[in-house]
Coordinates of C-alpha atoms in Angstrom, one line a residue:
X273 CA 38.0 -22.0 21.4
X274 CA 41.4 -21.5 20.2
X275 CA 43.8 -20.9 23.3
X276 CA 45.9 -17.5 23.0
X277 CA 49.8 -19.0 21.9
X278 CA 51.5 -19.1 25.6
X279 CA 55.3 -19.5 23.8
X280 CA 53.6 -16.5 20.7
X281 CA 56.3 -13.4 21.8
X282 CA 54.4 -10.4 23.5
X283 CA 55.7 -7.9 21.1
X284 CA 53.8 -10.2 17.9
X285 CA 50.8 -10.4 19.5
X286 CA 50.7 -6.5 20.3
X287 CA 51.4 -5.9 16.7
X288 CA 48.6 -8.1 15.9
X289 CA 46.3 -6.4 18.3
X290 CA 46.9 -3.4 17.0
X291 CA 45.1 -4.1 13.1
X292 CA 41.8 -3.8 11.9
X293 CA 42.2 -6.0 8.9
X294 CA 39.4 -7.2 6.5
X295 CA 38.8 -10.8 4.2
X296 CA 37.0 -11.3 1.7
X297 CA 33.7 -13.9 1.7
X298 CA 30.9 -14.6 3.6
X299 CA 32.5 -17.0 5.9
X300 CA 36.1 -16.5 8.1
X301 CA 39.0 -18.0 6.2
X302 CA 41.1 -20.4 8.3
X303 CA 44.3 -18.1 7.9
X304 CA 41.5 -15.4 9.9
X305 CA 40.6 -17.8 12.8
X306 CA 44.5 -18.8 12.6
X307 CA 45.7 -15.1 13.8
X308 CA 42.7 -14.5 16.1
X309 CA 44.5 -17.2 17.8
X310 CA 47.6 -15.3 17.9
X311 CA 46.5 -12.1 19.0
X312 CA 45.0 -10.9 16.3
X313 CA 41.9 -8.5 18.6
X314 CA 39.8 -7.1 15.6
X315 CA 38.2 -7.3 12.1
X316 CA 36.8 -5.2 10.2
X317 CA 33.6 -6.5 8.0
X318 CA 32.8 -4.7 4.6
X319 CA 29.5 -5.2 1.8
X320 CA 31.8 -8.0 0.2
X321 CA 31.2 -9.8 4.1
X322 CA 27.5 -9.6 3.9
X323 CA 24.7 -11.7 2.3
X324 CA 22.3 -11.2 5.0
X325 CA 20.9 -10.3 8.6
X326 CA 21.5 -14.4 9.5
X327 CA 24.6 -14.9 7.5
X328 CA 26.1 -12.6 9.4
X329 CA 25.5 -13.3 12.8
X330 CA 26.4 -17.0 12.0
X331 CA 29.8 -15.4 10.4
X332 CA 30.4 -13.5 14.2
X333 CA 29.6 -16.3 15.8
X334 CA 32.4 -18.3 14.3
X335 CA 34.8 -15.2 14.7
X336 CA 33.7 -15.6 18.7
X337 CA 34.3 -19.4 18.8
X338 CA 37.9 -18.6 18.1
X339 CA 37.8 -15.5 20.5
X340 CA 35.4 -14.3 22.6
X341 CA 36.7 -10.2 23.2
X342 CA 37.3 -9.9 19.6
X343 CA 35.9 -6.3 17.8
X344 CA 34.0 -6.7 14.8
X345 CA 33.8 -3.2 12.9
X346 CA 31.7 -1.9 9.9
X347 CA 31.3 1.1 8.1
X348 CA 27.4 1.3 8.6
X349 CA 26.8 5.1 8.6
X350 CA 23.6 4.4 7.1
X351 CA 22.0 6.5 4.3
X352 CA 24.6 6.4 1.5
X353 CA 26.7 4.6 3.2
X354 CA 26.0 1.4 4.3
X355 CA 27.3 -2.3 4.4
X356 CA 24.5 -4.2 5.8
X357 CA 22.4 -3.5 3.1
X358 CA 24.9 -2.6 0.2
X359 CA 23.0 -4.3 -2.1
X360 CA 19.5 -3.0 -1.3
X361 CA 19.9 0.6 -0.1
X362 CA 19.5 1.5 3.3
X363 CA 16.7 1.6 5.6
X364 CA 18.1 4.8 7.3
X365 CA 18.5 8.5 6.1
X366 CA 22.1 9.7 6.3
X367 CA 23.2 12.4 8.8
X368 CA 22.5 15.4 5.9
X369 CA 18.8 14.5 6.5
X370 CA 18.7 14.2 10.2
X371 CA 20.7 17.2 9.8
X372 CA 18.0 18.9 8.0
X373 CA 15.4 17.7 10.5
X374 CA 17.2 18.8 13.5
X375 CA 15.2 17.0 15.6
X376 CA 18.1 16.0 18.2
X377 CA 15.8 12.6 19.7
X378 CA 15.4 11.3 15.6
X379 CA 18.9 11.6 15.7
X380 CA 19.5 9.5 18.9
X381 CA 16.4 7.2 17.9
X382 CA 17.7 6.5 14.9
X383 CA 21.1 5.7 15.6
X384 CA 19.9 3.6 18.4
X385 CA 18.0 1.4 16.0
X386 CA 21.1 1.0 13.8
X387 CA 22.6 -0.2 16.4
X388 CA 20.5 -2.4 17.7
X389 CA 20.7 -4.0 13.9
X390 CA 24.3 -4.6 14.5
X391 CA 24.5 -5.7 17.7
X392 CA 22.2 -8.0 17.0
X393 CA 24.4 -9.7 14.1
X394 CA 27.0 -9.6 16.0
X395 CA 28.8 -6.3 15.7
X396 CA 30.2 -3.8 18.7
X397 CA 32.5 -1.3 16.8
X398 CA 30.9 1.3 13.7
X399 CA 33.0 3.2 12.1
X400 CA 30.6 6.3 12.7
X401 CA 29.3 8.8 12.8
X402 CA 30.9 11.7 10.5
X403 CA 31.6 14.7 12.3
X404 CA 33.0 16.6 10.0
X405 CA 31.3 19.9 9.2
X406 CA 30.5 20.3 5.4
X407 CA 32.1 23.4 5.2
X408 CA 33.1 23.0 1.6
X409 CA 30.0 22.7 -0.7
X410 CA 31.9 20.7 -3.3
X411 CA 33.5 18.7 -1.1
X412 CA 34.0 15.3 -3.4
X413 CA 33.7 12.8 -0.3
X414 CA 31.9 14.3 2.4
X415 CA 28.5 16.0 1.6
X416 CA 25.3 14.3 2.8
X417 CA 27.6 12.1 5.0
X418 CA 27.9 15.1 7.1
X419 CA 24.9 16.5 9.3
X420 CA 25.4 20.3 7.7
X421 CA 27.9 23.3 7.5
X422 CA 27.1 24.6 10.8
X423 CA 29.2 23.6 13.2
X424 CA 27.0 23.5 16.3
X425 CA 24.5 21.6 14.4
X426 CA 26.7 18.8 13.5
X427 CA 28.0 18.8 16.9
X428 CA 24.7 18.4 18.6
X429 CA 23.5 15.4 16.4
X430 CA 27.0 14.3 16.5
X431 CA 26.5 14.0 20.1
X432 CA 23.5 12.8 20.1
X433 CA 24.3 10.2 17.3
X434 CA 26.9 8.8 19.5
X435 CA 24.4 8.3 22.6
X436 CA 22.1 6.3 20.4
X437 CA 24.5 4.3 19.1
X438 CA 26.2 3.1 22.0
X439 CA 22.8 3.0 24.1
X440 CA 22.5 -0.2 21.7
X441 CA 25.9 -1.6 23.1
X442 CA 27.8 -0.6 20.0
X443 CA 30.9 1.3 20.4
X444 CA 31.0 4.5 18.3
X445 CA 34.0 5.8 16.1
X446 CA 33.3 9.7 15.5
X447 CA 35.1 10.6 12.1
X448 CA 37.6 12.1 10.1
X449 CA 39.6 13.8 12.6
X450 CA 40.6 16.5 13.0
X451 CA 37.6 17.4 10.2
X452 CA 37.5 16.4 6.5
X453 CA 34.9 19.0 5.7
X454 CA 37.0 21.7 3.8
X455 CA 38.7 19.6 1.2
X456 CA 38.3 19.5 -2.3
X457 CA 40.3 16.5 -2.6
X458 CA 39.1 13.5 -2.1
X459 CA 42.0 11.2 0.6
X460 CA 41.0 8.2 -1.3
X461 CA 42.4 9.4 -4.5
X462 CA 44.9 11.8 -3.2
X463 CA 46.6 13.9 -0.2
X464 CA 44.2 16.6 1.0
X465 CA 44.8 20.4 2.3
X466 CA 43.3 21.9 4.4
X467 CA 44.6 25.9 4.6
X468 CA 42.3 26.7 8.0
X469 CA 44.3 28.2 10.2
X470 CA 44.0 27.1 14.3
X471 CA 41.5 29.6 15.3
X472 CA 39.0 28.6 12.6
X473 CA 39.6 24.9 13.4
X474 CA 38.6 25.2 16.5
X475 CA 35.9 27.2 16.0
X476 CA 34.6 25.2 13.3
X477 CA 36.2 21.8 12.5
X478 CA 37.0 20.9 16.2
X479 CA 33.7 22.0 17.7
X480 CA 31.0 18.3 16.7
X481 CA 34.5 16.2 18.1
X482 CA 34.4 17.9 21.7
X483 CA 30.7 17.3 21.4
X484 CA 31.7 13.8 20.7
X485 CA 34.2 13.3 23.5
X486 CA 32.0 15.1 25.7
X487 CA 29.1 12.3 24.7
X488 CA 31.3 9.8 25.2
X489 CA 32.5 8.1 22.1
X490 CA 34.9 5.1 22.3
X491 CA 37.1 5.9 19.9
X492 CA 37.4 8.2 16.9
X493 CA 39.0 7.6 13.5
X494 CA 41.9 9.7 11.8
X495 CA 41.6 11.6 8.7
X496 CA 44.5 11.6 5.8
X497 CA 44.6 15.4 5.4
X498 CA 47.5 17.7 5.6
X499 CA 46.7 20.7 8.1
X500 CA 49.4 23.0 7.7
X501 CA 48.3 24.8 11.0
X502 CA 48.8 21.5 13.1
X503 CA 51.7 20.2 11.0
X504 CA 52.9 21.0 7.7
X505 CA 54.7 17.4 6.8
X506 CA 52.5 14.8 8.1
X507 CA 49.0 13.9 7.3
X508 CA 46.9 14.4 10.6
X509 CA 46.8 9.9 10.6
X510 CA 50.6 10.3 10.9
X511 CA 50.7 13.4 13.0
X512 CA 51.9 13.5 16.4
X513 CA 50.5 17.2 16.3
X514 CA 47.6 16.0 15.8
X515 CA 47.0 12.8 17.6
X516 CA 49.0 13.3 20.6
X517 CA 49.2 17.0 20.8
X518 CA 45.7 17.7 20.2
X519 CA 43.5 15.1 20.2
X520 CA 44.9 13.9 23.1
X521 CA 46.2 16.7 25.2
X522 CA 44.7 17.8 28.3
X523 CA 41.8 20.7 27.7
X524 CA 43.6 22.8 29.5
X525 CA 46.6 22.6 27.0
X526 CA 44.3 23.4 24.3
X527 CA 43.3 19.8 23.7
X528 CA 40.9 17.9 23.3
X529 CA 41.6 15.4 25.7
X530 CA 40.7 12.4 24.5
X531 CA 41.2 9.1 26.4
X532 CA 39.3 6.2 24.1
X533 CA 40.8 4.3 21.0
X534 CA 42.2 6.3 18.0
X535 CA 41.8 4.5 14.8
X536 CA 43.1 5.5 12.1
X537 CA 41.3 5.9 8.3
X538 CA 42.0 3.0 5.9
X539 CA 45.4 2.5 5.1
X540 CA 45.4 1.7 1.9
X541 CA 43.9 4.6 0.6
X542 CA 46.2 6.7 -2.0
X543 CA 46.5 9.7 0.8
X544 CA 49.0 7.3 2.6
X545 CA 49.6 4.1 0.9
X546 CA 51.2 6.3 -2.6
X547 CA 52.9 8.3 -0.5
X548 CA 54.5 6.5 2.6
X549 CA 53.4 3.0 1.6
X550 CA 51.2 0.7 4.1
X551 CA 54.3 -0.3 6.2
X552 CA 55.6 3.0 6.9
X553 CA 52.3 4.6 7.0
X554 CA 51.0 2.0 10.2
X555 CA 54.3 2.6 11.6
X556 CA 54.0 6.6 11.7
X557 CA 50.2 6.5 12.7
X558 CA 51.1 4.1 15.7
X559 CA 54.1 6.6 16.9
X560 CA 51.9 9.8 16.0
X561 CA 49.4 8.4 18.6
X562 CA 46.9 5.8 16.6
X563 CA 45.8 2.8 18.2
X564 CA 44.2 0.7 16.0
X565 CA 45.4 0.0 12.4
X566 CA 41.8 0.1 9.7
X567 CA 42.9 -2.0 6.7
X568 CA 41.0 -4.1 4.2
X569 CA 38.8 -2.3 2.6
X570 CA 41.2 -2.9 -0.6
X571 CA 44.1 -5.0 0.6
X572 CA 42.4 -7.9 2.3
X573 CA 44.7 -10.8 2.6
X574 CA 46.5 -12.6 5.5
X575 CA 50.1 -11.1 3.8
X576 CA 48.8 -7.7 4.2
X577 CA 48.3 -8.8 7.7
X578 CA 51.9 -10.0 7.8
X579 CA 53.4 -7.0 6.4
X580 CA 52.2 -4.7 8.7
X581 CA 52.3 -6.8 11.7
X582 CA 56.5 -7.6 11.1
X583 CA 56.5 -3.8 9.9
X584 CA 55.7 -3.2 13.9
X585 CA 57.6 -5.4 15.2
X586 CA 60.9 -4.5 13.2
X587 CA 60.3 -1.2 14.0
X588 CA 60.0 -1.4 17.5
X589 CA 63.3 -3.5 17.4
X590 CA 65.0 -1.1 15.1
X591 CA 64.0 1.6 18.0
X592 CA 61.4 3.6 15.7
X593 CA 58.4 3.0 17.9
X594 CA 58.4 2.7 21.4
X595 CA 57.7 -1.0 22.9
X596 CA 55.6 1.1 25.6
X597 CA 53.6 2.9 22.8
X598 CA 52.8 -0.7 20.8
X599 CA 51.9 -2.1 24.1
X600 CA 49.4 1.3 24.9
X601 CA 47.7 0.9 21.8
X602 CA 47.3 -3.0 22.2
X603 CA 45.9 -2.5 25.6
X604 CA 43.3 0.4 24.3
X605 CA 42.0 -1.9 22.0
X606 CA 41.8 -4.9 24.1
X607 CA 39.8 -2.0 27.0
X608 CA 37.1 -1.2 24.0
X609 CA 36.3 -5.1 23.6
X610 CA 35.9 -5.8 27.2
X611 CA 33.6 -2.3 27.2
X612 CA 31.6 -3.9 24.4
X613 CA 31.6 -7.1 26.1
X614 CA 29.9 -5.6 29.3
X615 CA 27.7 -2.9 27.5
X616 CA 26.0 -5.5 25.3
X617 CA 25.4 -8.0 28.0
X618 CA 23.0 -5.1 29.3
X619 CA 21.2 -4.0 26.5
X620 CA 17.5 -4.6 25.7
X621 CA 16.9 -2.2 23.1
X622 CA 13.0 -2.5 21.6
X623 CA 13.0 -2.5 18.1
X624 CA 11.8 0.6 16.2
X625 CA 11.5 -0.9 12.9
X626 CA 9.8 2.1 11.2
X627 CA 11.7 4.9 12.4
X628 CA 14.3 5.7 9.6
X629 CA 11.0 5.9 7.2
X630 CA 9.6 8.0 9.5
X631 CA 12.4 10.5 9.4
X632 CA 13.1 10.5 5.7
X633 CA 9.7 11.6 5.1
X634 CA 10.7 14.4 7.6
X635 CA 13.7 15.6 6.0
X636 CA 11.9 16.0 2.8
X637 CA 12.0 19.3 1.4
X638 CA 9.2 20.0 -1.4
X639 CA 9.6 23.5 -3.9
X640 CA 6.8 23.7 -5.9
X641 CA 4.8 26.5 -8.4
X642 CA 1.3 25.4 -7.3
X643 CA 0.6 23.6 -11.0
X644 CA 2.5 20.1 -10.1
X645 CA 0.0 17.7 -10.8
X646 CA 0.7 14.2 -8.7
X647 CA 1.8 11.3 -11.1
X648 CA -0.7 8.7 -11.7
X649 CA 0.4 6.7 -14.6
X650 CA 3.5 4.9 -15.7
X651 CA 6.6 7.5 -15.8
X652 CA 10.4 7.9 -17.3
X653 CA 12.6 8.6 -14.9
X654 CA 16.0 10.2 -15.5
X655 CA 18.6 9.6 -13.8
X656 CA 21.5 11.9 -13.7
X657 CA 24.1 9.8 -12.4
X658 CA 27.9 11.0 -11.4
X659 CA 30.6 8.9 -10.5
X660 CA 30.3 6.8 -7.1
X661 CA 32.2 8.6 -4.3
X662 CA 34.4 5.5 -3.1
X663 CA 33.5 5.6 0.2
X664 CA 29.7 4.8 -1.3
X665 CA 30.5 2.1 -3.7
X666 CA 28.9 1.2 -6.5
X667 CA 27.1 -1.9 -5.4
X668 CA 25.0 0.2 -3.5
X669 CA 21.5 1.2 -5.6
X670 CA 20.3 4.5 -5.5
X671 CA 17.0 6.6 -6.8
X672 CA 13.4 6.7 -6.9
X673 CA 12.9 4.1 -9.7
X674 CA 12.5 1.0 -7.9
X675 CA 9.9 2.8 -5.3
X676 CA 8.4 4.5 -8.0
X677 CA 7.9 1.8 -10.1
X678 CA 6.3 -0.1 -7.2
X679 CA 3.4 2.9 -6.8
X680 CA 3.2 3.1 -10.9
X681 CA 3.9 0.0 -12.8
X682 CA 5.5 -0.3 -16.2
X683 CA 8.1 3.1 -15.0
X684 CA 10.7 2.7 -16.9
X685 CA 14.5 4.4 -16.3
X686 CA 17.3 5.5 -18.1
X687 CA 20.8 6.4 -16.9
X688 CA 22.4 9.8 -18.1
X689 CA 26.2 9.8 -17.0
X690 CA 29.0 12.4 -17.4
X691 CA 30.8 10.5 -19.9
X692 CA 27.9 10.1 -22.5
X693 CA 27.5 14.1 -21.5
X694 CA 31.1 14.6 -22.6
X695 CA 30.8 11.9 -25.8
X696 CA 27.7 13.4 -27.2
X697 CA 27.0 17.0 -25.3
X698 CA 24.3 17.7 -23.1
X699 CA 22.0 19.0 -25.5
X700 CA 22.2 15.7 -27.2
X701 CA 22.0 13.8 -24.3
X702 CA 18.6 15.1 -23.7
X703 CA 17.3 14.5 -27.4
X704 CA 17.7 10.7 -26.2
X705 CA 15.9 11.2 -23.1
X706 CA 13.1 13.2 -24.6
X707 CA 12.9 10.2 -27.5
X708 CA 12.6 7.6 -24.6
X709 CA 10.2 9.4 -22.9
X710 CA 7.6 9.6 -25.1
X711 CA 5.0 10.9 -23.9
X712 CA 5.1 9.8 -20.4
X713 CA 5.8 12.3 -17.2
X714 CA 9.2 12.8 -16.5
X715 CA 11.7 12.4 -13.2
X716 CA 14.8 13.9 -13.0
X717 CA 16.8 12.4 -10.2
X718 CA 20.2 14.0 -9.6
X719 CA 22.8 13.9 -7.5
X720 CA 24.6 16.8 -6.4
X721 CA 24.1 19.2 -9.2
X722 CA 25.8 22.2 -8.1
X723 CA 29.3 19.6 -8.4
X724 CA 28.7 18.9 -11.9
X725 CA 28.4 21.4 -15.2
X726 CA 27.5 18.7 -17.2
X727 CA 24.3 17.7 -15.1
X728 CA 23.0 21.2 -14.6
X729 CA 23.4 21.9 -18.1
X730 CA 21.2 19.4 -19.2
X731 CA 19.3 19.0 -16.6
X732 CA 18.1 23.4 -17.8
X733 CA 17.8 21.5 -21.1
X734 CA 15.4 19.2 -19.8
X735 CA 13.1 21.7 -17.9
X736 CA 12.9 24.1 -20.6
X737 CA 11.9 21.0 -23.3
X738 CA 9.4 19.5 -21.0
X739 CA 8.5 22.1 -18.0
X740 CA 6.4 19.5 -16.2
X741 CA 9.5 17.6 -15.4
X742 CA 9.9 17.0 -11.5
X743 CA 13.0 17.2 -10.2
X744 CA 14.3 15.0 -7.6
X745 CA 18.1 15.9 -5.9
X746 CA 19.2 13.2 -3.8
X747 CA 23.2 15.1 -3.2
X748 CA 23.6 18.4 -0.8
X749 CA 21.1 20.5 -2.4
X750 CA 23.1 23.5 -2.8
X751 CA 21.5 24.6 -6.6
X752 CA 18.6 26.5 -7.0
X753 CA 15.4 24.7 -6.9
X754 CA 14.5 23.9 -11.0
X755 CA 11.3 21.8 -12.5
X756 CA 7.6 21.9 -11.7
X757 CA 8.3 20.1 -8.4
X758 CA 11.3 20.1 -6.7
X759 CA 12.3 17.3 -3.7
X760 CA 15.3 17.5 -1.7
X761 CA 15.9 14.0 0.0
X762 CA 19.0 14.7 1.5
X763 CA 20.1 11.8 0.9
X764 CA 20.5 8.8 -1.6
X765 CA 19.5 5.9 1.2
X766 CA 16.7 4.1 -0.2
X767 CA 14.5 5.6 2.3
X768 CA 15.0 8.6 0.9
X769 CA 13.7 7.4 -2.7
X770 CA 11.2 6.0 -1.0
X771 CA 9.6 9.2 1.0
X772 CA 10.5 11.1 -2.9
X773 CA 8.0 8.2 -4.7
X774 CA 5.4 8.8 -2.2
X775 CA 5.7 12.4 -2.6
X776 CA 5.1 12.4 -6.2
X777 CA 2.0 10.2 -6.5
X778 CA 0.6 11.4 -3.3
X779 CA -2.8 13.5 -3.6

């Protein structure tokens, strides 16, 4: 094991401690193992880290060799987001359809199962769950990521979420403060608003993050939205408002009084890095009250590293950020890796290997006229397919083709996107599919068709060319029920397309 640099200065090695950086490979680059050595105290993994179940135990195993405490983070919030199996779809519904279960024990079962998972290769820190309450309908980035739009909903499975989770010895990160539910803008692309004033954030937004705190969570992550009501210059990452002065402060000052790791949202994302650049940004978030640094999911390098680590240090030295407040943060971060140390020396957590099945097929929601006659041949399926939400990715499958291909072999798919919707007009586009089809049954699969003219426009076409079409919505399903049979997954996880195959072939 590398031995932590005796002569390294203390004020370095807290500004290492203090980021969440990522790599790219399956395997730790030497300049990785090089800063664990100098302080560096976490790393975040992403779907460009993983190959599979062994690789990556073998890769935090090495990480370990070089430092034993170290916090190894993912973005696993299962469903349609997920990085240990980015390339497969996940073997867990998102929170929309434990949401739409409401079955509070699912929730805790199945969080605990997703944790076992990643304890057992090797990580102690998830970058979930969402609380945010999907308060906006066409929110771009939220949507099935959040458990539903009522707020004591969310924040009972948010709770419950959290206890599963860390049951397995893996610390939770309850996200986007203070809520990223209302936005129409997506932070990756852009600087959201939010125009909620403080009574209906804390009757709304706020509520599923005291449920949190109250639960337990070790830390929770930052949101890069502008909230007027807490502070009309500064995203709530960079907010002082917002970290300190409510997050933080006492209940009984109106806070939320929060005592575990802040983290803030990535870095890099256009919400801060095209407005105060990464440097400035990490230096603001760490003043504003964050503790931990999230970087890599774009930038992931050892100069980025290098950047923000002398960005810390000159400012601290240039008497823009307190030594003491560097040194809080560091030590916050360093108390969450000897909590994860201790909580997953005692964990024996039995595997449950069917249970995120088990509850997509409960969150399925069926609409139906009574003539829908169960597929039993070869099908088309149709998929109506929008443009990845970032945080999802596009390596990440999605559908009911594979699964119903499996149940009815020789299905065959076709992908029907905005653009060729824009190019040729939806009426068009559905001449092609109808030519395609043949003959055979048709799927529709959308996603999240209330968000997009273009897909409900032909996706009307469609049903009123072929009315047998079944219709299966994998987004929020906030649009009428349309087609002979009508499935709401909830969900895109593969799962989900899974329980929605069954569904239509069962008799």
């Amino acid at each position: 094991m590398t031995t932590l640099t005796r002569s390294a200065d203390t004020l370095t090695r807290d500004a290492l401690a203090v980021l969440q950086p990522g790599f790219t490979g399956t395997t730790a680059p030497d300049w990785l193992l090089r800063r664990l050595g100098e302080g560096l105290a976490s790393v975040g993994l992403f779907g460009r880290n993983v190959a599979d179940p062994a690789q990556l135990a073998a890769l935090t195993r090495r990480l370990r060799s070089e430092r034993d405490d170290i916090l190894v983070a993912v973005d696993e919030e299962g469903g349609d987001v997920t990085r240990l199996e980015v390339r497969g779809g996940s073997s867990f519904p998102g929170n929309l359809a434990l949401g739409a279960v409401d079955d509070t024990e699912l929730t805790r079962d199945v969080a605990r199962e997703l944790g076992r998972r990643l304890a057992e290769c090797g990580i102690n820190l998830n970058w979930a769950p969402s609380a945010d309450v999907n308060s906006n309908p066409g929110n771009p980035v939220i949507g099935v990521r959040s458990f539903g739009a009522d707020p004591q909903l969310v924040a009972r499975h948010t709770a419950a979420y959290v206890d599963g989770l860390q049951s397995a010895g893996v610390a939770a990160c309850t996200k986007h403060f203070p809520g990223h539910g209302d936005t129409a803008v997506d932070s990756h692309h852009d600087l959201p608003r939010i125009a909620a004033d403080l009574p209906t954030l804390q009757e709304r937004e706020l509520v599923p993050f005291r449920a949190a705190i109250a639960a337990g969570t070790k830390a929770v992550m930052s949101a890069h939205i502008l909230l007027p009501a807490l502070d009309g210059s500064h995203p709530a990452t960079l907010s002082p408002a917002a970290l300190h002065g409510l997050l933080r402060a006492p209940e009984t000052d109106g806070g939320l009084g929060f005592d575990g790791l802040i983290v803030t949202d990535g870095m890099e994302m256009r919400a801060i890095a095209a407005t105060y650049g990464i440097e400035r940004g990490s230096v603001l978030a760490v003043a504003a009250g964050a503790d931990a640094i999230c970087v890599g999911g774009g930038l992931a390098d050892e100069d980025t590293v290098l950047r923000l680590r002398d960005a810390l240090v000159r400012a601290v030295r240039d008497g823009e950020l307190s030594e003491k407040r560097l040194a809080d943060a560091a030590a916050r971060v360093r108390a969450l890796a000897r909590w994860t140390r201790s909580a997953g020396a005692a964990v024996g957590t039995a595997p449950a290997p069917g249970i995120g099945l088990a509850a997509a097929r409960r969150a399925l929601r069926r609409t139906t006229d009574g003539t829908f006659e169960p597929l039993t041949t070869a099908s088309y399926v149709a998929a109506f397919t929008p443009l990845a939400n970032i945080a999802v990715g596009d390596d990440t499958p999605w559908g009911v083709a594979a699964e119903l291909t499996r149940l009815l072999p020789g299905t065959e798919t076709g992908t029907y996107t905005g653009e060729l919707a824009a190019t040729d007009g939806p009426r068009t586009l559905v001449d092609g599919l109808l030519r395609a089809a043949a003959d055979r049954r048709i799927v529709a699969v959308v996603r999240d068709v209330h968000r997009h003219p273009w897909m409900a426009e032909a996706l009307d076409t469609l049903v009123t060319a072929r009315p047998d079409t079944a219709v299966v919505e994998m987004g929020v399903p906030q649009a009428p029920p349309r087609g002979v049979l009508h499935l709401a997954t909830h969900g895109a996880a593969r799962v989900c397309g899974q329980a929605a195959a069954e569904a239509l072939t069962e008799r």
